Amino acid sequence: MLYQEMQETLSRSPPIFRYETMWEAHADFAHLIDQNWKAEHPASMHDLEKKLEDLSASLSEWGRNTFGHVRRELKKLKGELAAMRLAPGRVGPDYLEIKVVERIVELQHREEMMWKQRSRIQWLSEGDRNTRFFHMRASKRKKRNRISRLRRQDGSFTEDPDELRLMAREFYDTLYTSEQTAGVEEVLDSVRASVSQAMNDQLLVPFEGGEVKAAMFQMFPLKAPGPDGFPAHFFQKHWDLCGEEVTKAVLRILSGEDTPEGVNRTFIVLIPKVASPEELGQFRPISVMLFTRLLLKYWRIGSS
């Protein structure tokens, strides 16, 4: 599946679910997660992915109908506050004005969390009025990653969204198609062994639940999520609630008891390698994985 990040205007499909950290500031959020998660107890990775799918649907609906649109409400309240302060005969802030100011402060904090998540900044925490900085970085990322036109083989350019998608699909279909591939045995015979017996013994030790948690908490919390829409932050924050089920599902895969069909599903995000790319070869494809696949990537070798 090919996914160009931040391409709302080029996509005709429904919006892709993305977990928002700013939701956590709402008083009802913890109860919503608890209620949805405890509804069923998944026994396999397929069940766990279905549970996350149902949770994402609930969160999307709740986000629209209860949490609301932060920037839209913030703009509306700022207008109301300005009108209150310009009202004839005003002698000072009344109760209503104070409540509006309190709500604006709350919304500004949520807005900062939203832009921090989109900026992918790892070294700076929200607070100290960093909203402008996070917004600037997120906007810069959006502009840099946007594919608005590509050069055709005849040298002409196209900006048609459908043609851009077709060109990308055909380019990577061709790139990842094997031609005259040598047999696996022939390739392996040419590879020098670099895994010692001690390393191999360590790799063959049965997996333990503590390793799942350790791998999860090695991940940067807000790295771009995969097709499920949940970043590592969600599982880290709610580990007491979901950790046991996530651990069981992952261990079933590692022990060979469960081999879910979609575990290797990824988004491919195209990152420009040059300032103004004109051809698909000038982009670096980055795989954005499901959280379960990412766990396997961070597994024992990374923690040893």
GROMACS .gro file of C-alpha atoms in nm:
model
  304
    1MET     CA    1   0.000   0.000   0.000
    2LEU     CA    2   0.140   0.337  -0.098
    3TYR     CA    3   0.060   0.632   0.122
    4GLN     CA    4   0.188   0.982   0.068
    5GLU     CA    5   0.194   1.152   0.404
    6MET     CA    6  -0.002   1.475   0.445
    7GLN     CA    7  -0.182   1.439   0.111
    8GLU     CA    8  -0.536   1.529   0.210
    9THR     CA    9  -0.602   1.718  -0.111
   10LEU     CA   10  -0.489   1.431  -0.333
   11SER     CA   11  -0.698   1.164  -0.163
   12ARG     CA   12  -1.064   1.091  -0.231
   13SER     CA   13  -1.088   0.823   0.035
   14PRO     CA   14  -1.217   0.887   0.390
   15PRO     CA   15  -0.967   1.039   0.634
   16ILE     CA   16  -0.721   0.790   0.784
   17PHE     CA   17  -0.752   0.746   1.160
   18ARG     CA   18  -0.475   0.898   1.368
   19TYR     CA   19  -0.464   0.881   1.747
   20GLU     CA   20  -0.444   1.233   1.895
   21THR     CA   21  -0.254   1.291   2.220
   22MET     CA   22  -0.457   1.607   2.284
   23TRP     CA   23  -0.764   1.387   2.342
   24GLU     CA   24  -0.605   1.281   2.669
   25ALA     CA   25  -0.670   1.628   2.815
   26HIS     CA   26  -1.047   1.565   2.807
   27ALA     CA   27  -1.212   1.454   3.133
   28ASP     CA   28  -1.406   1.172   2.963
   29PHE     CA   29  -1.118   1.024   2.765
   30ALA     CA   30  -0.980   0.777   3.021
   31HIS     CA   31  -1.328   0.632   3.080
   32LEU     CA   32  -1.385   0.600   2.704
   33ILE     CA   33  -1.062   0.401   2.658
   34ASP     CA   34  -1.131   0.184   2.963
   35GLN     CA   35  -1.488   0.111   2.852
   36ASN     CA   36  -1.392   0.020   2.495
   37TRP     CA   37  -1.087  -0.186   2.585
   38LYS     CA   38  -1.259  -0.398   2.847
   39ALA     CA   39  -1.550  -0.485   2.617
   40GLU     CA   40  -1.368  -0.792   2.480
   41HIS     CA   41  -1.056  -0.995   2.559
   42PRO     CA   42  -0.865  -1.080   2.239
   43ALA     CA   43  -0.708  -1.424   2.217
   44SER     CA   44  -0.498  -1.367   1.904
   45MET     CA   45  -0.331  -1.090   1.707
   46HIS     CA   46  -0.627  -1.087   1.468
   47ASP     CA   47  -0.861  -1.026   1.763
   48LEU     CA   48  -0.632  -0.754   1.896
   49GLU     CA   49  -0.621  -0.576   1.561
   50LYS     CA   50  -1.002  -0.596   1.541
   51LYS     CA   51  -1.022  -0.445   1.889
   52LEU     CA   52  -0.797  -0.157   1.784
   53GLU     CA   53  -1.006  -0.109   1.471
   54ASP     CA   54  -1.325  -0.084   1.680
   55LEU     CA   55  -1.152   0.151   1.924
   56SER     CA   56  -1.036   0.377   1.642
   57ALA     CA   57  -1.395   0.400   1.514
   58SER     CA   58  -1.519   0.495   1.862
   59LEU     CA   59  -1.243   0.753   1.905
   60SER     CA   60  -1.310   0.907   1.564
   61GLU     CA   61  -1.680   0.951   1.643
   62TRP     CA   62  -1.605   1.080   1.993
   63GLY     CA   63  -1.345   1.321   1.855
   64ARG     CA   64  -1.595   1.470   1.611
   65ASN     CA   65  -1.901   1.484   1.837
   66THR     CA   66  -1.761   1.536   2.189
   67PHE     CA   67  -1.403   1.661   2.180
   68GLY     CA   68  -1.467   1.897   1.891
   69HIS     CA   69  -1.249   2.092   1.650
   70VAL     CA   70  -0.986   2.272   1.857
   71ARG     CA   71  -0.879   2.541   1.612
   72ARG     CA   72  -1.235   2.622   1.510
   73GLU     CA   73  -1.355   2.659   1.870
   74LEU     CA   74  -1.045   2.856   1.966
   75LYS     CA   75  -1.102   3.106   1.686
   76LYS     CA   76  -1.469   3.143   1.783
   77LEU     CA   77  -1.392   3.201   2.152
   78LYS     CA   78  -1.119   3.454   2.079
   79GLY     CA   79  -1.371   3.650   1.874
   80GLU     CA   80  -1.623   3.636   2.158
   81LEU     CA   81  -1.361   3.747   2.410
   82ALA     CA   82  -1.260   4.043   2.196
   83ALA     CA   83  -1.626   4.148   2.168
   84MET     CA   84  -1.673   4.120   2.546
   85ARG     CA   85  -1.373   4.342   2.614
   86LEU     CA   86  -1.499   4.606   2.371
   87ALA     CA   87  -1.852   4.608   2.512
   88PRO     CA   88  -1.978   4.955   2.619
   89GLY     CA   89  -1.975   5.005   2.995
   90ARG     CA   90  -1.739   4.717   3.068
   91VAL     CA   91  -1.571   4.771   3.407
   92GLY     CA   92  -1.377   4.446   3.431
   93PRO     CA   93  -1.398   4.075   3.359
   94ASP     CA   94  -1.726   3.920   3.469
   95TYR     CA   95  -1.791   3.551   3.539
   96LEU     CA   96  -1.867   3.469   3.174
   97GLU     CA   97  -1.551   3.639   3.049
   98ILE     CA   98  -1.340   3.452   3.306
   99LYS     CA   99  -1.488   3.119   3.194
  100VAL     CA  100  -1.417   3.204   2.829
  101VAL     CA  101  -1.054   3.287   2.915
  102GLU     CA  102  -1.017   2.959   3.106
  103ARG     CA  103  -1.155   2.767   2.809
  104ILE     CA  104  -0.918   2.946   2.570
  105VAL     CA  105  -0.618   2.855   2.788
  106GLU     CA  106  -0.730   2.491   2.788
  107LEU     CA  107  -0.775   2.490   2.411
  108GLN     CA  108  -0.436   2.652   2.357
  109HIS     CA  109  -0.274   2.369   2.551
  110ARG     CA  110  -0.459   2.112   2.337
  111GLU     CA  111  -0.354   2.297   2.023
  112GLU     CA  112   0.009   2.286   2.135
  113MET     CA  113  -0.015   1.909   2.193
  114MET     CA  114  -0.167   1.870   1.847
  115TRP     CA  115   0.111   2.059   1.669
  116LYS     CA  116   0.383   1.889   1.874
  117GLN     CA  117   0.254   1.550   1.761
  118ARG     CA  118   0.252   1.662   1.398
  119SER     CA  119   0.595   1.823   1.416
  120ARG     CA  120   0.765   1.492   1.521
  121ILE     CA  121   0.997   1.698   1.744
  122GLN     CA  122   1.161   1.459   1.991
  123TRP     CA  123   1.374   1.692   2.203
  124LEU     CA  124   1.122   1.956   2.314
  125SER     CA  125   0.821   1.914   2.542
  126GLU     CA  126   0.497   2.104   2.515
  127GLY     CA  127   0.465   2.403   2.745
  128ASP     CA  128   0.633   2.743   2.756
  129ARG     CA  129   0.421   2.854   2.459
  130ASN     CA  130   0.591   2.639   2.195
  131THR     CA  131   0.278   2.616   1.976
  132ARG     CA  132   0.418   2.851   1.711
  133PHE     CA  133   0.741   2.652   1.685
  134PHE     CA  134   0.560   2.316   1.659
  135HIS     CA  135   0.321   2.461   1.400
  136MET     CA  136   0.610   2.597   1.194
  137ARG     CA  137   0.790   2.262   1.197
  138ALA     CA  138   0.474   2.067   1.110
  139SER     CA  139   0.395   2.305   0.823
  140LYS     CA  140   0.751   2.275   0.695
  141ARG     CA  141   0.727   1.896   0.701
  142LYS     CA  142   0.396   1.908   0.516
  143LYS     CA  143   0.535   2.135   0.245
  144ARG     CA  144   0.855   1.931   0.207
  145ASN     CA  145   0.678   1.595   0.186
  146ARG     CA  146   0.405   1.703  -0.051
  147ILE     CA  147   0.420   1.558  -0.403
  148SER     CA  148   0.244   1.809  -0.627
  149ARG     CA  149   0.398   1.719  -0.963
  150LEU     CA  150   0.625   1.463  -1.129
  151ARG     CA  151   0.816   1.438  -1.456
  152ARG     CA  152   0.686   1.188  -1.711
  153GLN     CA  153   0.919   0.969  -1.917
  154ASP     CA  154   0.881   1.206  -2.214
  155GLY     CA  155   1.010   1.497  -2.004
  156SER     CA  156   0.676   1.669  -1.953
  157PHE     CA  157   0.524   1.725  -1.609
  158THR     CA  158   0.191   1.624  -1.460
  159GLU     CA  159   0.003   1.755  -1.157
  160ASP     CA  160  -0.299   1.529  -1.199
  161PRO     CA  161  -0.358   1.343  -0.867
  162ASP     CA  162  -0.476   1.022  -1.035
  163GLU     CA  163  -0.177   1.014  -1.268
  164LEU     CA  164   0.062   1.085  -0.979
  165ARG     CA  165  -0.076   0.787  -0.787
  166LEU     CA  166  -0.052   0.564  -1.095
  167MET     CA  167   0.307   0.669  -1.162
  168ALA     CA  168   0.405   0.593  -0.802
  169ARG     CA  169   0.238   0.252  -0.804
  170GLU     CA  170   0.397   0.151  -1.136
  171PHE     CA  171   0.741   0.278  -1.027
  172TYR     CA  172   0.747   0.068  -0.710
  173ASP     CA  173   0.584  -0.233  -0.873
  174THR     CA  174   0.873  -0.236  -1.121
  175LEU     CA  175   1.137  -0.156  -0.859
  176TYR     CA  176   1.039  -0.444  -0.630
  177THR     CA  177   0.986  -0.703  -0.905
  178SER     CA  178   1.262  -0.964  -0.912
  179GLU     CA  179   1.420  -1.060  -1.244
  180GLN     CA  180   1.661  -1.349  -1.290
  181THR     CA  181   1.702  -1.388  -0.915
  182ALA     CA  182   1.962  -1.639  -0.802
  183GLY     CA  183   1.854  -1.925  -0.576
  184VAL     CA  184   1.858  -1.863  -0.202
  185GLU     CA  185   2.118  -2.136  -0.147
  186GLU     CA  186   2.351  -1.977  -0.401
  187VAL     CA  187   2.323  -1.640  -0.226
  188LEU     CA  188   2.376  -1.787   0.121
  189ASP     CA  189   2.688  -1.972   0.008
  190SER     CA  190   2.845  -1.632  -0.068
  191VAL     CA  191   2.758  -1.478   0.270
  192ARG     CA  192   3.020  -1.503   0.543
  193ALA     CA  193   2.880  -1.632   0.872
  194SER     CA  194   2.888  -1.356   1.135
  195VAL     CA  195   2.661  -1.499   1.407
  196SER     CA  196   2.859  -1.684   1.672
  197GLN     CA  197   2.729  -1.990   1.855
  198ALA     CA  198   2.682  -1.780   2.170
  199MET     CA  199   2.477  -1.524   1.978
  200ASN     CA  200   2.270  -1.801   1.821
  201ASP     CA  201   2.206  -1.960   2.160
  202GLN     CA  202   2.082  -1.627   2.291
  203LEU     CA  203   1.849  -1.583   1.995
  204LEU     CA  204   1.701  -1.930   2.053
  205VAL     CA  205   1.612  -1.866   2.418
  206PRO     CA  206   1.230  -1.869   2.459
  207PHE     CA  207   1.079  -1.522   2.452
  208GLU     CA  208   0.947  -1.370   2.774
  209GLY     CA  209   0.673  -1.119   2.843
  210GLY     CA  210   0.912  -0.868   2.995
  211GLU     CA  211   1.090  -0.839   2.662
  212VAL     CA  212   0.769  -0.724   2.494
  213LYS     CA  213   0.731  -0.438   2.741
  214ALA     CA  214   1.100  -0.349   2.716
  215ALA     CA  215   1.077  -0.334   2.336
  216MET     CA  216   0.762  -0.122   2.352
  217PHE     CA  217   0.916   0.133   2.585
  218GLN     CA  218   1.230   0.163   2.369
  219MET     CA  219   1.021   0.321   2.094
  220PHE     CA  220   0.993   0.696   2.052
  221PRO     CA  221   0.633   0.768   2.162
  222LEU     CA  222   0.519   0.986   1.872
  223LYS     CA  223   0.690   0.842   1.566
  224ALA     CA  224   0.452   0.829   1.270
  225PRO     CA  225   0.204   0.542   1.322
  226GLY     CA  226   0.132   0.269   1.070
  227PRO     CA  227  -0.202   0.164   0.917
  228ASP     CA  228  -0.364   0.108   1.259
  229GLY     CA  229  -0.316   0.477   1.348
  230PHE     CA  230  -0.185   0.414   1.701
  231PRO     CA  231   0.166   0.541   1.792
  232ALA     CA  232   0.377   0.374   2.059
  233HIS     CA  233   0.263   0.649   2.298
  234PHE     CA  234  -0.086   0.498   2.317
  235PHE     CA  235   0.041   0.158   2.435
  236GLN     CA  236   0.299   0.310   2.668
  237LYS     CA  237   0.043   0.535   2.836
  238HIS     CA  238  -0.221   0.261   2.865
  239TRP     CA  239   0.013  -0.033   2.928
  240ASP     CA  240  -0.158  -0.121   3.258
  241LEU     CA  241  -0.480  -0.164   3.063
  242CYS     CA  242  -0.363  -0.324   2.737
  243GLY     CA  243  -0.016  -0.459   2.814
  244GLU     CA  244  -0.119  -0.813   2.909
  245GLU     CA  245  -0.322  -0.867   2.592
  246VAL     CA  246  -0.058  -0.709   2.368
  247THR     CA  247   0.211  -0.926   2.526
  248LYS     CA  248   0.012  -1.248   2.480
  249ALA     CA  249  -0.066  -1.168   2.117
  250VAL     CA  250   0.298  -1.086   2.034
  251LEU     CA  251   0.431  -1.397   2.210
  252ARG     CA  252   0.189  -1.613   2.009
  253ILE     CA  253   0.349  -1.482   1.690
  254LEU     CA  254   0.704  -1.532   1.815
  255SER     CA  255   0.632  -1.886   1.932
  256GLY     CA  256   0.479  -1.978   1.596
  257GLU     CA  257   0.128  -2.032   1.736
  258ASP     CA  258  -0.019  -1.742   1.540
  259THR     CA  259   0.073  -1.607   1.196
  260PRO     CA  260  -0.175  -1.326   1.120
  261GLU     CA  261  -0.209  -1.243   0.754
  262GLY     CA  262  -0.184  -0.864   0.786
  263VAL     CA  263   0.101  -0.829   1.034
  264ASN     CA  264   0.341  -0.703   0.766
  265ARG     CA  265   0.104  -0.435   0.638
  266THR     CA  266   0.281  -0.099   0.605
  267PHE     CA  267   0.243   0.249   0.465
  268ILE     CA  268   0.525   0.363   0.240
  269VAL     CA  269   0.605   0.728   0.303
  270LEU     CA  270   0.814   0.904   0.040
  271ILE     CA  271   1.080   1.134   0.188
  272PRO     CA  272   1.255   1.373  -0.057
  273LYS     CA  273   1.628   1.315  -0.100
  274VAL     CA  274   1.679   1.647  -0.285
  275ALA     CA  275   1.539   1.998  -0.241
  276SER     CA  276   1.294   1.996  -0.533
  277PRO     CA  277   1.234   1.636  -0.646
  278GLU     CA  278   1.089   1.582  -0.992
  279GLU     CA  279   1.117   1.203  -1.024
  280LEU     CA  280   1.018   0.917  -0.795
  281GLY     CA  281   1.378   0.800  -0.783
  282GLN     CA  282   1.455   1.120  -0.592
  283PHE     CA  283   1.244   1.005  -0.296
  284ARG     CA  284   1.347   0.766  -0.020
  285PRO     CA  285   1.069   0.516   0.064
  286ILE     CA  286   1.023   0.469   0.439
  287SER     CA  287   0.801   0.191   0.575
  288VAL     CA  288   0.560   0.292   0.852
  289MET     CA  289   0.453  -0.033   1.023
  290LEU     CA  290   0.177  -0.167   1.239
  291PHE     CA  291   0.269  -0.142   1.607
  292THR     CA  292   0.302  -0.524   1.627
  293ARG     CA  293   0.549  -0.536   1.338
  294LEU     CA  294   0.743  -0.251   1.496
  295LEU     CA  295   0.764  -0.447   1.820
  296LEU     CA  296   0.931  -0.734   1.636
  297LYS     CA  297   1.180  -0.488   1.486
  298TYR     CA  298   1.276  -0.360   1.832
  299TRP     CA  299   1.308  -0.712   1.966
  300ARG     CA  300   1.589  -0.902   2.136
  301ILE     CA  301   1.879  -0.798   1.914
  302GLY     CA  302   1.808  -0.431   1.977
  303SER     CA  303   1.796  -0.476   2.353
  304SER     CA  304   2.094  -0.711   2.389
   0.00000   0.00000   0.00000
